[in-house]
């Protein structure tokens, strides 16, 4: 949920006219796969990996508590895939399907092909100063 706060915060500063570039270096996995979508420009390093998966949680309690937690996690997965699909070449249904019950790992070229990034590259000095 802290990641959703940060995603919304980045969207707010973008709407205020701040140009945001997100970089995925090494890997962008789990909530970082969502946060990487927050930028005006999304760049992945040539040797980086990208991973999308279902949210996880630890649940303790009665059967009803566990059912409610599972329902919330399904709704959260849907919400996160909506964010990711917003600029991708794949539909939300395709992203949900590919990330259900497993970690879906992609090389930089695969993530670019699916529209999760705008280009493959490395941070340049001018990018960091922008």
Backbone as JSON, one array per atom type, in Angstrom:
{
  "sequence": "XXXXXXXXXXXXXXXXXXXXXXXXXXXXXXXXXXXXXXXXXXXXXXXXXXXXXXXXXXXXXXXXXXXXXXXXXXXXXXXXXXXXXXXXXXXXXXXXXXXXXXXXXXXXXXXXXXXXXXXXXXXXXXXXXX",
  "N": [[0.82, -1.2, 0.0], [2.06, 1.17, 0.61], [3.5, 1.49, -1.7], [1.46, 2.09, -3.53], [0.72, 4.58, -2.54], [3.09, 6.0, -3.17], [3.07, 5.74, -5.98], [0.72, 7.22, -6.63], [1.54, 9.71, -5.62], [3.68, 10.32, -7.35], [2.21, 10.53, -9.71], [0.75, 12.81, -9.1], [2.78, 14.82, -8.92], [3.68, 14.73, -11.55], [1.41, 15.71, -12.87], [1.58, 18.27, -12.04], [3.47, 19.29, -13.64], [6.08, 18.35, -13.44], [8.63, 16.58, -14.93], [8.99, 13.16, -15.03], [11.21, 10.51, -14.96], [11.45, 7.08, -14.98], [13.62, 4.47, -14.02], [14.6, 1.15, -14.51], [16.85, -0.83, -13.09], [18.94, -3.59, -12.8], [16.74, -5.1, -11.47], [13.17, -4.84, -11.67], [10.78, -5.61, -9.7], [7.79, -7.05, -8.33], [6.2, -4.63, -6.36], [7.8, -2.69, -7.49], [7.5, -3.15, -10.18], [5.1, -1.97, -10.7], [5.58, 0.68, -9.85], [7.5, 1.43, -11.71], [5.97, 2.11, -13.84], [5.09, 4.65, -13.37], [6.39, 6.87, -14.41], [6.87, 9.59, -16.79], [8.52, 8.92, -18.83], [9.72, 5.68, -19.33], [12.35, 3.66, -18.6], [14.38, 0.84, -19.11], [17.24, -0.9, -18.05], [19.73, -2.52, -20.11], [20.42, -5.1, -19.15], [18.62, -5.64, -17.19], [15.87, -7.11, -15.35], [12.33, -7.72, -15.34], [9.47, -8.16, -13.34], [6.26, -9.42, -12.66], [3.73, -10.23, -10.36], [1.19, -11.87, -8.35], [-0.23, -10.14, -5.52], [0.92, -10.72, -2.15], [0.33, -12.04, 1.15], [0.23, -12.44, 4.7], [-2.0, -14.28, 6.5], [-4.04, -14.68, 9.28], [-6.34, -16.26, 11.24], [-9.9, -16.76, 11.51], [-11.89, -18.76, 9.21], [-13.57, -17.03, 7.75], [-12.16, -14.6, 7.96], [-9.91, -15.23, 6.48], [-11.01, -15.71, 3.95], [-11.99, -13.13, 3.34], [-9.57, -11.72, 3.25], [-8.35, -13.02, 1.07], [-10.12, -12.26, -0.97], [-9.69, -9.47, -0.97], [-7.01, -9.44, -1.77], [-7.26, -10.46, -4.37], [-8.72, -8.38, -5.54], [-6.85, -6.33, -5.26], [-4.77, -7.31, -6.88], [-6.04, -7.14, -9.36], [-6.34, -4.33, -9.48], [-3.63, -3.48, -9.51], [-2.76, -4.67, -11.88], [-4.34, -3.26, -13.67], [-3.15, -0.73, -13.55], [-0.61, -1.37, -14.59], [-1.3, -2.32, -17.14], [-2.25, -0.08, -18.36], [-0.5, 1.34, -20.06], [0.63, -0.62, -21.55], [1.18, -3.09, -24.19], [-0.25, -5.35, -23.89], [-3.39, -6.67, -22.78], [-5.27, -6.04, -19.74], [-6.41, -8.43, -18.87], [-4.72, -10.32, -20.07], [-2.33, -9.78, -18.72], [-3.09, -10.29, -16.07], [-3.61, -13.05, -16.31], [-1.08, -14.09, -17.03], [0.39, -13.53, -14.78], [-0.76, -14.86, -12.71], [-0.7, -17.03, -9.99], [2.05, -17.37, -10.14], [5.43, -16.09, -10.47], [6.07, -13.79, -12.98], [8.6, -13.44, -14.97], [10.62, -11.31, -16.99], [13.02, -10.57, -19.51], [14.8, -7.53, -20.35], [14.34, -6.89, -23.09], [11.99, -8.32, -23.6], [10.19, -7.1, -21.81], [10.15, -4.55, -22.9], [9.04, -5.14, -25.41], [6.44, -5.82, -24.65], [5.48, -3.41, -23.93], [5.95, -2.34, -21.42], [7.97, -0.65, -20.93], [9.49, 2.29, -22.35], [11.88, 2.45, -23.63], [15.09, 0.8, -23.94], [17.88, 1.41, -22.01], [20.49, 3.26, -20.31], [20.89, 5.28, -17.36], [21.61, 8.64, -18.07], [23.81, 11.36, -17.49], [22.55, 13.84, -17.93], [19.86, 13.09, -17.76], [19.56, 12.55, -15.01], [19.79, 15.09, -13.98], [17.59, 16.39, -14.88]],
  "CA": [[0.0, 0.0, 0.0], [2.98, 2.3, 0.54], [3.82, 1.64, -3.12], [0.35, 2.8, -4.17], [0.88, 5.97, -2.13], [4.17, 6.58, -3.96], [2.59, 5.83, -7.36], [-0.19, 8.37, -6.71], [2.34, 10.91, -5.4], [4.39, 10.6, -8.6], [1.22, 11.02, -10.67], [0.43, 14.19, -8.71], [3.83, 15.76, -9.33], [3.65, 14.78, -13.02], [0.33, 16.61, -13.27], [2.01, 19.63, -11.71], [4.44, 19.69, -14.64], [7.4, 17.78, -13.21], [8.89, 15.45, -15.84], [9.52, 12.04, -14.23], [11.77, 9.37, -15.7], [11.7, 5.93, -14.12], [14.63, 3.56, -14.5], [14.69, -0.18, -13.91], [18.22, -1.31, -13.2], [19.04, -4.83, -12.03], [15.41, -5.7, -11.6], [11.99, -4.14, -11.19], [9.94, -6.74, -9.37], [6.75, -6.83, -7.34], [5.66, -3.27, -6.44], [8.64, -1.9, -8.4], [6.95, -3.29, -11.54], [4.04, -0.96, -10.79], [6.19, 2.01, -9.74], [8.21, 1.75, -12.95], [4.99, 2.65, -14.78], [4.67, 5.97, -12.93], [7.11, 7.94, -15.07], [6.52, 10.05, -18.14], [9.35, 8.06, -19.66], [10.08, 4.48, -18.59], [13.56, 3.11, -19.21], [14.91, -0.36, -18.46], [18.63, -1.16, -18.41], [19.83, -3.66, -21.03], [20.54, -6.38, -18.46], [17.66, -5.69, -16.09], [14.73, -8.02, -15.44], [11.06, -7.16, -14.92], [8.64, -9.26, -12.84], [4.91, -9.13, -12.17], [3.11, -11.37, -9.69], [0.07, -11.57, -7.47], [0.15, -9.68, -4.18], [0.96, -11.77, -1.14], [-0.02, -11.59, 2.49], [0.14, -13.44, 5.75], [-3.32, -14.17, 7.1], [-4.2, -15.48, 10.48], [-7.67, -16.05, 11.77], [-10.98, -17.68, 11.17], [-12.1, -18.98, 7.77], [-14.12, -15.81, 7.17], [-11.08, -13.63, 7.85], [-9.03, -15.65, 5.39], [-11.76, -15.48, 2.7], [-12.0, -11.69, 3.08], [-8.21, -11.35, 2.86], [-8.15, -13.52, -0.29], [-10.89, -11.39, -1.87], [-8.99, -8.2, -1.06], [-5.8, -9.64, -2.57], [-7.69, -10.57, -5.77], [-9.06, -7.02, -5.99], [-5.59, -5.59, -5.35], [-4.09, -7.8, -8.09], [-6.76, -6.53, -10.48], [-6.0, -2.91, -9.49], [-2.24, -3.32, -9.94], [-2.68, -5.02, -13.31], [-4.94, -2.14, -14.4], [-2.11, 0.29, -13.66], [0.44, -1.86, -15.48], [-1.85, -2.46, -18.49], [-2.63, 1.23, -18.88], [0.39, 1.77, -21.15], [1.23, -1.81, -22.14], [0.58, -3.62, -25.41], [-1.09, -6.46, -23.47], [-4.58, -6.28, -22.04], [-5.24, -6.36, -18.32], [-6.73, -9.86, -18.75], [-3.51, -11.08, -20.4], [-1.36, -9.58, -17.64], [-3.6, -11.06, -14.94], [-3.43, -14.47, -16.59], [0.34, -14.45, -17.04], [0.99, -13.32, -13.46], [-1.55, -15.59, -11.73], [-0.12, -18.23, -9.39], [3.49, -17.52, -10.39], [6.18, -14.89, -10.8], [6.26, -13.69, -14.42], [9.87, -12.75, -15.2], [10.93, -10.94, -18.38], [14.24, -9.83, -19.82], [14.52, -6.15, -20.76], [13.75, -6.84, -24.43], [10.6, -8.8, -23.51], [9.41, -6.06, -21.14], [9.97, -3.49, -23.9], [8.1, -5.66, -26.42], [5.08, -5.8, -24.09], [5.1, -2.02, -23.67], [6.13, -1.95, -20.02], [8.99, 0.4, -20.96], [9.54, 3.05, -23.6], [13.15, 2.15, -24.3], [16.17, 0.18, -23.19], [18.99, 2.35, -21.92], [21.06, 3.46, -18.98], [20.77, 6.7, -16.99], [22.63, 9.58, -18.54], [24.0, 12.46, -16.55], [21.51, 14.86, -18.16], [18.59, 12.57, -17.25], [19.54, 12.7, -13.56], [19.69, 16.5, -13.64], [16.32, 16.91, -15.39]],
  "C": [[0.86, 1.25, 0.0], [3.38, 2.56, -0.91], [2.72, 2.36, -3.87], [0.37, 4.28, -3.79], [1.93, 6.65, -3.01], [3.76, 6.73, -5.42], [1.69, 7.06, -7.53], [0.55, 9.69, -6.51], [3.08, 11.3, -6.68], [3.42, 11.11, -9.66], [0.86, 12.47, -10.38], [1.52, 15.15, -9.16], [3.96, 15.82, -10.85], [2.59, 15.76, -13.5], [0.62, 18.06, -12.93], [3.1, 20.12, -12.66], [5.85, 19.18, -14.44], [7.56, 16.57, -14.14], [9.58, 14.35, -15.03], [9.99, 10.94, -15.17], [12.0, 8.25, -14.7], [12.7, 5.01, -14.81], [14.5, 2.24, -13.77], [16.11, -0.67, -14.17], [18.35, -2.52, -12.28], [17.74, -5.61, -12.16], [14.36, -4.71, -11.11], [10.96, -5.23, -10.96], [8.92, -6.34, -8.32], [6.22, -5.4, -7.45], [6.52, -2.38, -7.34], [8.16, -2.04, -9.85], [5.83, -2.27, -11.76], [4.66, 0.44, -10.78], [6.95, 2.4, -11.0], [7.27, 2.35, -13.99], [4.62, 4.11, -14.49], [5.29, 7.11, -13.73], [6.51, 8.37, -16.4], [7.27, 9.21, -19.17], [9.82, 6.91, -18.79], [11.23, 3.79, -19.3], [14.0, 1.88, -18.4], [16.34, -0.58, -18.96], [18.72, -2.43, -19.24], [19.86, -5.02, -20.34], [19.58, -6.53, -17.29], [16.55, -6.7, -16.4], [13.5, -7.33, -14.87], [10.17, -8.32, -14.48], [7.32, -8.74, -12.29], [4.39, -10.4, -11.5], [1.92, -10.9, -8.86], [0.57, -10.98, -6.16], [0.15, -10.85, -3.21], [0.68, -11.18, 0.23], [0.12, -12.76, 3.45], [-1.21, -13.24, 6.44], [-3.42, -15.14, 8.25], [-5.6, -15.24, 10.96], [-8.64, -17.12, 11.35], [-11.14, -17.77, 9.65], [-12.64, -17.72, 7.1], [-13.07, -14.73, 6.99], [-10.2, -13.95, 6.64], [-9.72, -15.43, 4.04], [-11.77, -14.0, 2.34], [-10.62, -11.2, 2.63], [-7.94, -11.8, 1.42], [-8.9, -12.66, -1.3], [-10.21, -10.05, -2.05], [-7.74, -8.34, -1.92], [-6.14, -9.8, -4.05], [-8.04, -9.2, -6.33], [-7.81, -6.17, -6.16], [-4.81, -6.02, -6.59], [-4.73, -7.18, -9.33], [-6.38, -5.05, -10.6], [-4.57, -2.69, -10.0], [-2.07, -3.65, -11.41], [-3.34, -3.95, -14.19], [-3.9, -1.05, -14.6], [-1.06, -0.13, -14.68], [-0.06, -1.9, -16.93], [-2.15, -1.12, -19.15], [-1.78, 1.67, -20.07], [1.04, 0.59, -21.86], [0.56, -2.18, -23.46], [-0.32, -4.81, -25.12], [-2.31, -5.94, -22.73], [-4.41, -6.62, -20.56], [-5.5, -7.86, -18.12], [-5.5, -10.71, -19.05], [-2.47, -10.97, -19.28], [-1.79, -10.35, -16.4], [-3.32, -12.55, -15.13], [-1.97, -14.9, -16.49], [0.99, -14.33, -15.66], [0.24, -14.06, -12.35], [-0.8, -16.85, -11.29], [1.37, -18.42, -9.65], [4.11, -16.13, -10.56], [6.43, -14.89, -12.3], [7.48, -12.81, -14.67], [10.08, -12.49, -16.68], [12.3, -10.28, -18.45], [13.85, -8.42, -20.28], [13.85, -6.1, -22.13], [12.3, -7.33, -24.43], [9.7, -7.74, -22.88], [9.15, -4.89, -22.09], [8.94, -3.91, -24.94], [6.65, -5.59, -25.94], [4.63, -4.39, -23.69], [5.22, -1.59, -22.23], [7.19, -0.86, -19.88], [8.98, 1.06, -22.32], [10.82, 2.79, -24.37], [14.08, 1.42, -23.35], [17.32, 1.18, -23.18], [19.53, 2.39, -20.51], [20.94, 4.95, -18.64], [21.94, 7.5, -17.55], [22.7, 10.73, -17.55], [22.91, 13.51, -16.71], [20.15, 14.41, -17.67], [18.48, 12.8, -15.75], [19.38, 14.15, -13.14], [18.35, 17.09, -14.04], [15.27, 16.97, -14.28]]
}
